[in-house]
Amino acid sequence: MRPLFLALALTIATPAFAQANPQIDYPAFETLTARVAPQRAARLLALDAFKAEAARPGTLLLDARSKDAFARGHIKGAVNLPLTDFTADSLAAVIGPDTNRPILIYCNNNFSNDQSPVPVKAAALALNIQTFINLVGYGYPNVRELADVVDFNDPKVEWVTG
């Protein structure tokens, strides 16, 4: 009798709990992720193309790693806005009024060094994935991503500290 009661209680509680917070919409996240997947696959750039695009006027090179990691090293010209700080207002303040502005992103998993400030993360949890989905979800469709794995000591990367 007791296991049946527990199973019934969990069955009844789970759907109500899953929908308890109207500010969290996992099904909408799943839909957004599925919609973004083919777009992201078509927007991956090799390092040379990534650097050429970054040099174009008006393009934003966005580093969504933590402020601390950014301060310890980043690609020259990058602007930092940690993913945890993404809101409609913070993104508009960094990106500007043009929602179609070209935005380039990279993350720890683009670097082969696997040391501070770019320790490799689990592949399925790479910051590029969340950053791309969030930017598109906030209405910025013109996002491109570094596809290559590079050594930040390679002069072509133009890695800077501070």
C-alpha positions as protocol buffer text, in pm:
chain_id: "A"
residue {
  index: 1
  type: MET
  ca { x: 0 y: 0 z: 0 }
}
residue {
  index: 2
  type: ARG
  ca { x: 277 y: 245 z: 91 }
}
residue {
  index: 3
  type: PRO
  ca { x: 468 y: 222 z: -245 }
}
residue {
  index: 4
  type: LEU
  ca { x: 140 y: 269 z: -432 }
}
residue {
  index: 5
  type: PHE
  ca { x: 61 y: 582 z: -227 }
}
residue {
  index: 6
  type: LEU
  ca { x: 409 y: 723 z: -293 }
}
residue {
  index: 7
  type: ALA
  ca { x: 383 y: 655 z: -668 }
}
residue {
  index: 8
  type: LEU
  ca { x: 39 y: 817 z: -680 }
}
residue {
  index: 9
  type: ALA
  ca { x: 162 y: 1120 z: -485 }
}
residue {
  index: 10
  type: LEU
  ca { x: 459 y: 1166 z: -723 }
}
residue {
  index: 11
  type: THR
  ca { x: 236 y: 1128 z: -1028 }
}
residue {
  index: 12
  type: ILE
  ca { x: -3 y: 1391 z: -899 }
}
residue {
  index: 13
  type: ALA
  ca { x: 269 y: 1630 z: -778 }
}
residue {
  index: 14
  type: THR
  ca { x: 503 y: 1619 z: -1078 }
}
residue {
  index: 15
  type: PRO
  ca { x: 289 y: 1788 z: -1347 }
}
residue {
  index: 16
  type: ALA
  ca { x: 178 y: 2063 z: -1109 }
}
residue {
  index: 17
  type: PHE
  ca { x: 535 y: 2119 z: -989 }
}
residue {
  index: 18
  type: ALA
  ca { x: 671 y: 2124 z: -1346 }
}
residue {
  index: 19
  type: GLN
  ca { x: 438 y: 2413 z: -1434 }
}
residue {
  index: 20
  type: ALA
  ca { x: 456 y: 2598 z: -1101 }
}
residue {
  index: 21
  type: ASN
  ca { x: 685 y: 2879 z: -1218 }
}
residue {
  index: 22
  type: PRO
  ca { x: 553 y: 3075 z: -1518 }
}
residue {
  index: 23
  type: GLN
  ca { x: 898 y: 3235 z: -1560 }
}
residue {
  index: 24
  type: ILE
  ca { x: 1055 y: 2898 z: -1651 }
}
residue {
  index: 25
  type: ASP
  ca { x: 943 y: 2731 z: -1974 }
}
residue {
  index: 26
  type: TYR
  ca { x: 1141 y: 2418 z: -2050 }
}
residue {
  index: 27
  type: PRO
  ca { x: 918 y: 2310 z: -2342 }
}
residue {
  index: 28
  type: ALA
  ca { x: 979 y: 2650 z: -2506 }
}
residue {
  index: 29
  type: PHE
  ca { x: 1355 y: 2601 z: -2451 }
}
residue {
  index: 30
  type: GLU
  ca { x: 1335 y: 2262 z: -2623 }
}
residue {
  index: 31
  type: THR
  ca { x: 1149 y: 2418 z: -2916 }
}
residue {
  index: 32
  type: LEU
  ca { x: 1401 y: 2702 z: -2942 }
}
residue {
  index: 33
  type: THR
  ca { x: 1693 y: 2458 z: -2928 }
}
residue {
  index: 34
  type: ALA
  ca { x: 1546 y: 2246 z: -3207 }
}
residue {
  index: 35
  type: ARG
  ca { x: 1482 y: 2557 z: -3419 }
}
residue {
  index: 36
  type: VAL
  ca { x: 1833 y: 2694 z: -3364 }
}
residue {
  index: 37
  type: ALA
  ca { x: 2022 y: 2367 z: -3433 }
}
residue {
  index: 38
  type: PRO
  ca { x: 2025 y: 2385 z: -3815 }
}
residue {
  index: 39
  type: GLN
  ca { x: 2101 y: 2758 z: -3807 }
}
residue {
  index: 40
  type: ARG
  ca { x: 2397 y: 2701 z: -3574 }
}
residue {
  index: 41
  type: ALA
  ca { x: 2533 y: 2420 z: -3792 }
}
residue {
  index: 42
  type: ALA
  ca { x: 2543 y: 2658 z: -4088 }
}
residue {
  index: 43
  type: ARG
  ca { x: 2714 y: 2936 z: -3890 }
}
residue {
  index: 44
  type: LEU
  ca { x: 3040 y: 2769 z: -3784 }
}
residue {
  index: 45
  type: LEU
  ca { x: 3355 y: 2947 z: -3904 }
}
residue {
  index: 46
  type: ALA
  ca { x: 3715 y: 2829 z: -3936 }
}
residue {
  index: 47
  type: LEU
  ca { x: 3967 y: 3051 z: -3756 }
}
residue {
  index: 48
  type: ASP
  ca { x: 4074 y: 3247 z: -4066 }
}
residue {
  index: 49
  type: ALA
  ca { x: 3714 y: 3327 z: -4161 }
}
residue {
  index: 50
  type: PHE
  ca { x: 3631 y: 3404 z: -3798 }
}
residue {
  index: 51
  type: LYS
  ca { x: 3921 y: 3652 z: -3772 }
}
residue {
  index: 52
  type: ALA
  ca { x: 3830 y: 3811 z: -4108 }
}
residue {
  index: 53
  type: GLU
  ca { x: 3470 y: 3855 z: -3994 }
}
residue {
  index: 54
  type: ALA
  ca { x: 3586 y: 3997 z: -3658 }
}
residue {
  index: 55
  type: ALA
  ca { x: 3785 y: 4263 z: -3845 }
}
residue {
  index: 56
  type: ARG
  ca { x: 3479 y: 4390 z: -4033 }
}
residue {
  index: 57
  type: PRO
  ca { x: 3335 y: 4719 z: -3906 }
}
residue {
  index: 58
  type: GLY
  ca { x: 3030 y: 4673 z: -3686 }
}
residue {
  index: 59
  type: THR
  ca { x: 3096 y: 4310 z: -3599 }
}
residue {
  index: 60
  type: LEU
  ca { x: 3087 y: 4229 z: -3227 }
}
residue {
  index: 61
  type: LEU
  ca { x: 3324 y: 3967 z: -3090 }
}
residue {
  index: 62
  type: LEU
  ca { x: 3142 y: 3848 z: -2777 }
}
residue {
  index: 63
  type: ASP
  ca { x: 3306 y: 3647 z: -2500 }
}
residue {
  index: 64
  type: ALA
  ca { x: 3038 y: 3503 z: -2268 }
}
residue {
  index: 65
  type: ARG
  ca { x: 3281 y: 3347 z: -2020 }
}
residue {
  index: 66
  type: SER
  ca { x: 3305 y: 3478 z: -1665 }
}
residue {
  index: 67
  type: LYS
  ca { x: 3456 y: 3820 z: -1601 }
}
residue {
  index: 68
  type: ASP
  ca { x: 3745 y: 3655 z: -1420 }
}
residue {
  index: 69
  type: ALA
  ca { x: 3824 y: 3417 z: -1708 }
}
residue {
  index: 70
  type: PHE
  ca { x: 3798 y: 3705 z: -1956 }
}
residue {
  index: 71
  type: ALA
  ca { x: 4040 y: 3916 z: -1750 }
}
residue {
  index: 72
  type: ARG
  ca { x: 4290 y: 3628 z: -1750 }
}
residue {
  index: 73
  type: GLY
  ca { x: 4281 y: 3603 z: -2129 }
}
residue {
  index: 74
  type: HIS
  ca { x: 4066 y: 3653 z: -2437 }
}
residue {
  index: 75
  type: ILE
  ca { x: 4084 y: 3709 z: -2811 }
}
residue {
  index: 76
  type: LYS
  ca { x: 4192 y: 4064 z: -2895 }
}
residue {
  index: 77
  type: GLY
  ca { x: 3893 y: 4291 z: -2955 }
}
residue {
  index: 78
  type: ALA
  ca { x: 3644 y: 4076 z: -2763 }
}
residue {
  index: 79
  type: VAL
  ca { x: 3382 y: 4230 z: -2538 }
}
residue {
  index: 80
  type: ASN
  ca { x: 3276 y: 4043 z: -2226 }
}
residue {
  index: 81
  type: LEU
  ca { x: 2921 y: 3977 z: -2113 }
}
residue {
  index: 82
  type: PRO
  ca { x: 2899 y: 3658 z: -1905 }
}
residue {
  index: 83
  type: LEU
  ca { x: 2618 y: 3425 z: -2007 }
}
residue {
  index: 84
  type: THR
  ca { x: 2487 y: 3439 z: -1650 }
}
residue {
  index: 85
  type: ASP
  ca { x: 2431 y: 3814 z: -1699 }
}
residue {
  index: 86
  type: PHE
  ca { x: 2232 y: 3782 z: -2024 }
}
residue {
  index: 87
  type: THR
  ca { x: 1903 y: 3972 z: -2009 }
}
residue {
  index: 88
  type: ALA
  ca { x: 1724 y: 4169 z: -2279 }
}
residue {
  index: 89
  type: ASP
  ca { x: 1861 y: 4493 z: -2129 }
}
residue {
  index: 90
  type: SER
  ca { x: 2222 y: 4378 z: -2078 }
}
residue {
  index: 91
  type: LEU
  ca { x: 2240 y: 4238 z: -2430 }
}
residue {
  index: 92
  type: ALA
  ca { x: 2098 y: 4557 z: -2581 }
}
residue {
  index: 93
  type: ALA
  ca { x: 2351 y: 4763 z: -2384 }
}
residue {
  index: 94
  type: VAL
  ca { x: 2643 y: 4558 z: -2521 }
}
residue {
  index: 95
  type: ILE
  ca { x: 2517 y: 4481 z: -2872 }
}
residue {
  index: 96
  type: GLY
  ca { x: 2340 y: 4806 z: -2945 }
}
residue {
  index: 97
  type: PRO
  ca { x: 2010 y: 4878 z: -3117 }
}
residue {
  index: 98
  type: ASP
  ca { x: 2076 y: 4673 z: -3433 }
}
residue {
  index: 99
  type: THR
  ca { x: 1942 y: 4326 z: -3356 }
}
residue {
  index: 100
  type: ASN
  ca { x: 2089 y: 4204 z: -3687 }
}
residue {
  index: 101
  type: ARG
  ca { x: 2442 y: 4312 z: -3590 }
}
residue {
  index: 102
  type: PRO
  ca { x: 2695 y: 4039 z: -3671 }
}
residue {
  index: 103
  type: ILE
  ca { x: 2800 y: 3865 z: -3347 }
}
residue {
  index: 104
  type: LEU
  ca { x: 3090 y: 3622 z: -3321 }
}
residue {
  index: 105
  type: ILE
  ca { x: 3127 y: 3386 z: -3026 }
}
residue {
  index: 106
  type: TYR
  ca { x: 3385 y: 3144 z: -2889 }
}
residue {
  index: 107
  type: CYS
  ca { x: 3431 y: 2950 z: -2566 }
}
residue {
  index: 108
  type: ASN
  ca { x: 3674 y: 2740 z: -2362 }
}
residue {
  index: 109
  type: ASN
  ca { x: 3617 y: 2442 z: -2590 }
}
residue {
  index: 110
  type: ASN
  ca { x: 3764 y: 2628 z: -2886 }
}
residue {
  index: 111
  type: PHE
  ca { x: 4108 y: 2604 z: -2723 }
}
residue {
  index: 112
  type: SER
  ca { x: 4335 y: 2301 z: -2706 }
}
residue {
  index: 113
  type: ASN
  ca { x: 4526 y: 2433 z: -2405 }
}
residue {
  index: 114
  type: ASP
  ca { x: 4286 y: 2288 z: -2141 }
}
residue {
  index: 115
  type: GLN
  ca { x: 4427 y: 2518 z: -1874 }
}
residue {
  index: 116
  type: SER
  ca { x: 4324 y: 2841 z: -1706 }
}
residue {
  index: 117
  type: PRO
  ca { x: 4156 y: 3051 z: -1831 }
}
residue {
  index: 118
  type: VAL
  ca { x: 4011 y: 2803 z: -2081 }
}
residue {
  index: 119
  type: PRO
  ca { x: 3971 y: 2460 z: -1917 }
}
residue {
  index: 120
  type: VAL
  ca { x: 3778 y: 2230 z: -2148 }
}
residue {
  index: 121
  type: LYS
  ca { x: 3418 y: 2170 z: -2044 }
}
residue {
  index: 122
  type: ALA
  ca { x: 3202 y: 1866 z: -2118 }
}
residue {
  index: 123
  type: ALA
  ca { x: 3135 y: 1879 z: -2493 }
}
residue {
  index: 124
  type: ALA
  ca { x: 2756 y: 1872 z: -2453 }
}
residue {
  index: 125
  type: LEU
  ca { x: 2780 y: 2166 z: -2211 }
}
residue {
  index: 126
  type: ALA
  ca { x: 3020 y: 2386 z: -2408 }
}
residue {
  index: 127
  type: LEU
  ca { x: 2941 y: 2752 z: -2353 }
}
residue {
  index: 128
  type: ASN
  ca { x: 2905 y: 2816 z: -2727 }
}
residue {
  index: 129
  type: ILE
  ca { x: 2589 y: 2607 z: -2732 }
}
residue {
  index: 130
  type: GLN
  ca { x: 2410 y: 2800 z: -2457 }
}
residue {
  index: 131
  type: THR
  ca { x: 2540 y: 3134 z: -2584 }
}
residue {
  index: 132
  type: PHE
  ca { x: 2418 y: 3071 z: -2939 }
}
residue {
  index: 133
  type: ILE
  ca { x: 2075 y: 2956 z: -2820 }
}
residue {
  index: 134
  type: ASN
  ca { x: 2041 y: 3251 z: -2583 }
}
residue {
  index: 135
  type: LEU
  ca { x: 2141 y: 3512 z: -2839 }
}
residue {
  index: 136
  type: VAL
  ca { x: 1895 y: 3380 z: -3097 }
}
residue {
  index: 137
  type: GLY
  ca { x: 1630 y: 3343 z: -2827 }
}
residue {
  index: 138
  type: TYR
  ca { x: 1675 y: 3708 z: -2730 }
}
residue {
  index: 139
  type: GLY
  ca { x: 1625 y: 3812 z: -3092 }
}
residue {
  index: 140
  type: TYR
  ca { x: 1979 y: 3829 z: -3234 }
}
residue {
  index: 141
  type: PRO
  ca { x: 1975 y: 3607 z: -3544 }
}
residue {
  index: 142
  type: ASN
  ca { x: 2314 y: 3700 z: -3692 }
}
residue {
  index: 143
  type: VAL
  ca { x: 2539 y: 3488 z: -3469 }
}
residue {
  index: 144
  type: ARG
  ca { x: 2844 y: 3300 z: -3592 }
}
residue {
  index: 145
  type: GLU
  ca { x: 3070 y: 3072 z: -3395 }
}
residue {
  index: 146
  type: LEU
  ca { x: 3435 y: 2973 z: -3404 }
}
residue {
  index: 147
  type: ALA
  ca { x: 3442 y: 2612 z: -3521 }
}
residue {
  index: 148
  type: ASP
  ca { x: 3809 y: 2530 z: -3477 }
}
residue {
  index: 149
  type: VAL
  ca { x: 4006 y: 2408 z: -3180 }
}
residue {
  index: 150
  type: VAL
  ca { x: 4316 y: 2628 z: -3156 }
}
residue {
  index: 151
  type: ASP
  ca { x: 4607 y: 2694 z: -2925 }
}
residue {
  index: 152
  type: PHE
  ca { x: 4573 y: 3038 z: -2766 }
}
residue {
  index: 153
  type: ASN
  ca { x: 4950 y: 3076 z: -2805 }
}
residue {
  index: 154
  type: ASP
  ca { x: 4913 y: 3070 z: -3185 }
}
residue {
  index: 155
  type: PRO
  ca { x: 4981 y: 3429 z: -3298 }
}
residue {
  index: 156
  type: LYS
  ca { x: 4686 y: 3410 z: -3542 }
}
residue {
  index: 157
  type: VAL
  ca { x: 4450 y: 3386 z: -3242 }
}
residue {
  index: 158
  type: GLU
  ca { x: 4574 y: 3721 z: -3102 }
}
residue {
  index: 159
  type: TRP
  ca { x: 4526 y: 3615 z: -2740 }
}
residue {
  index: 160
  type: VAL
  ca { x: 4562 y: 3898 z: -2487 }
}
residue {
  index: 161
  type: THR
  ca { x: 4556 y: 3913 z: -2111 }
}
residue {
  index: 162
  type: GLY
  ca { x: 4426 y: 4184 z: -1883 }
}
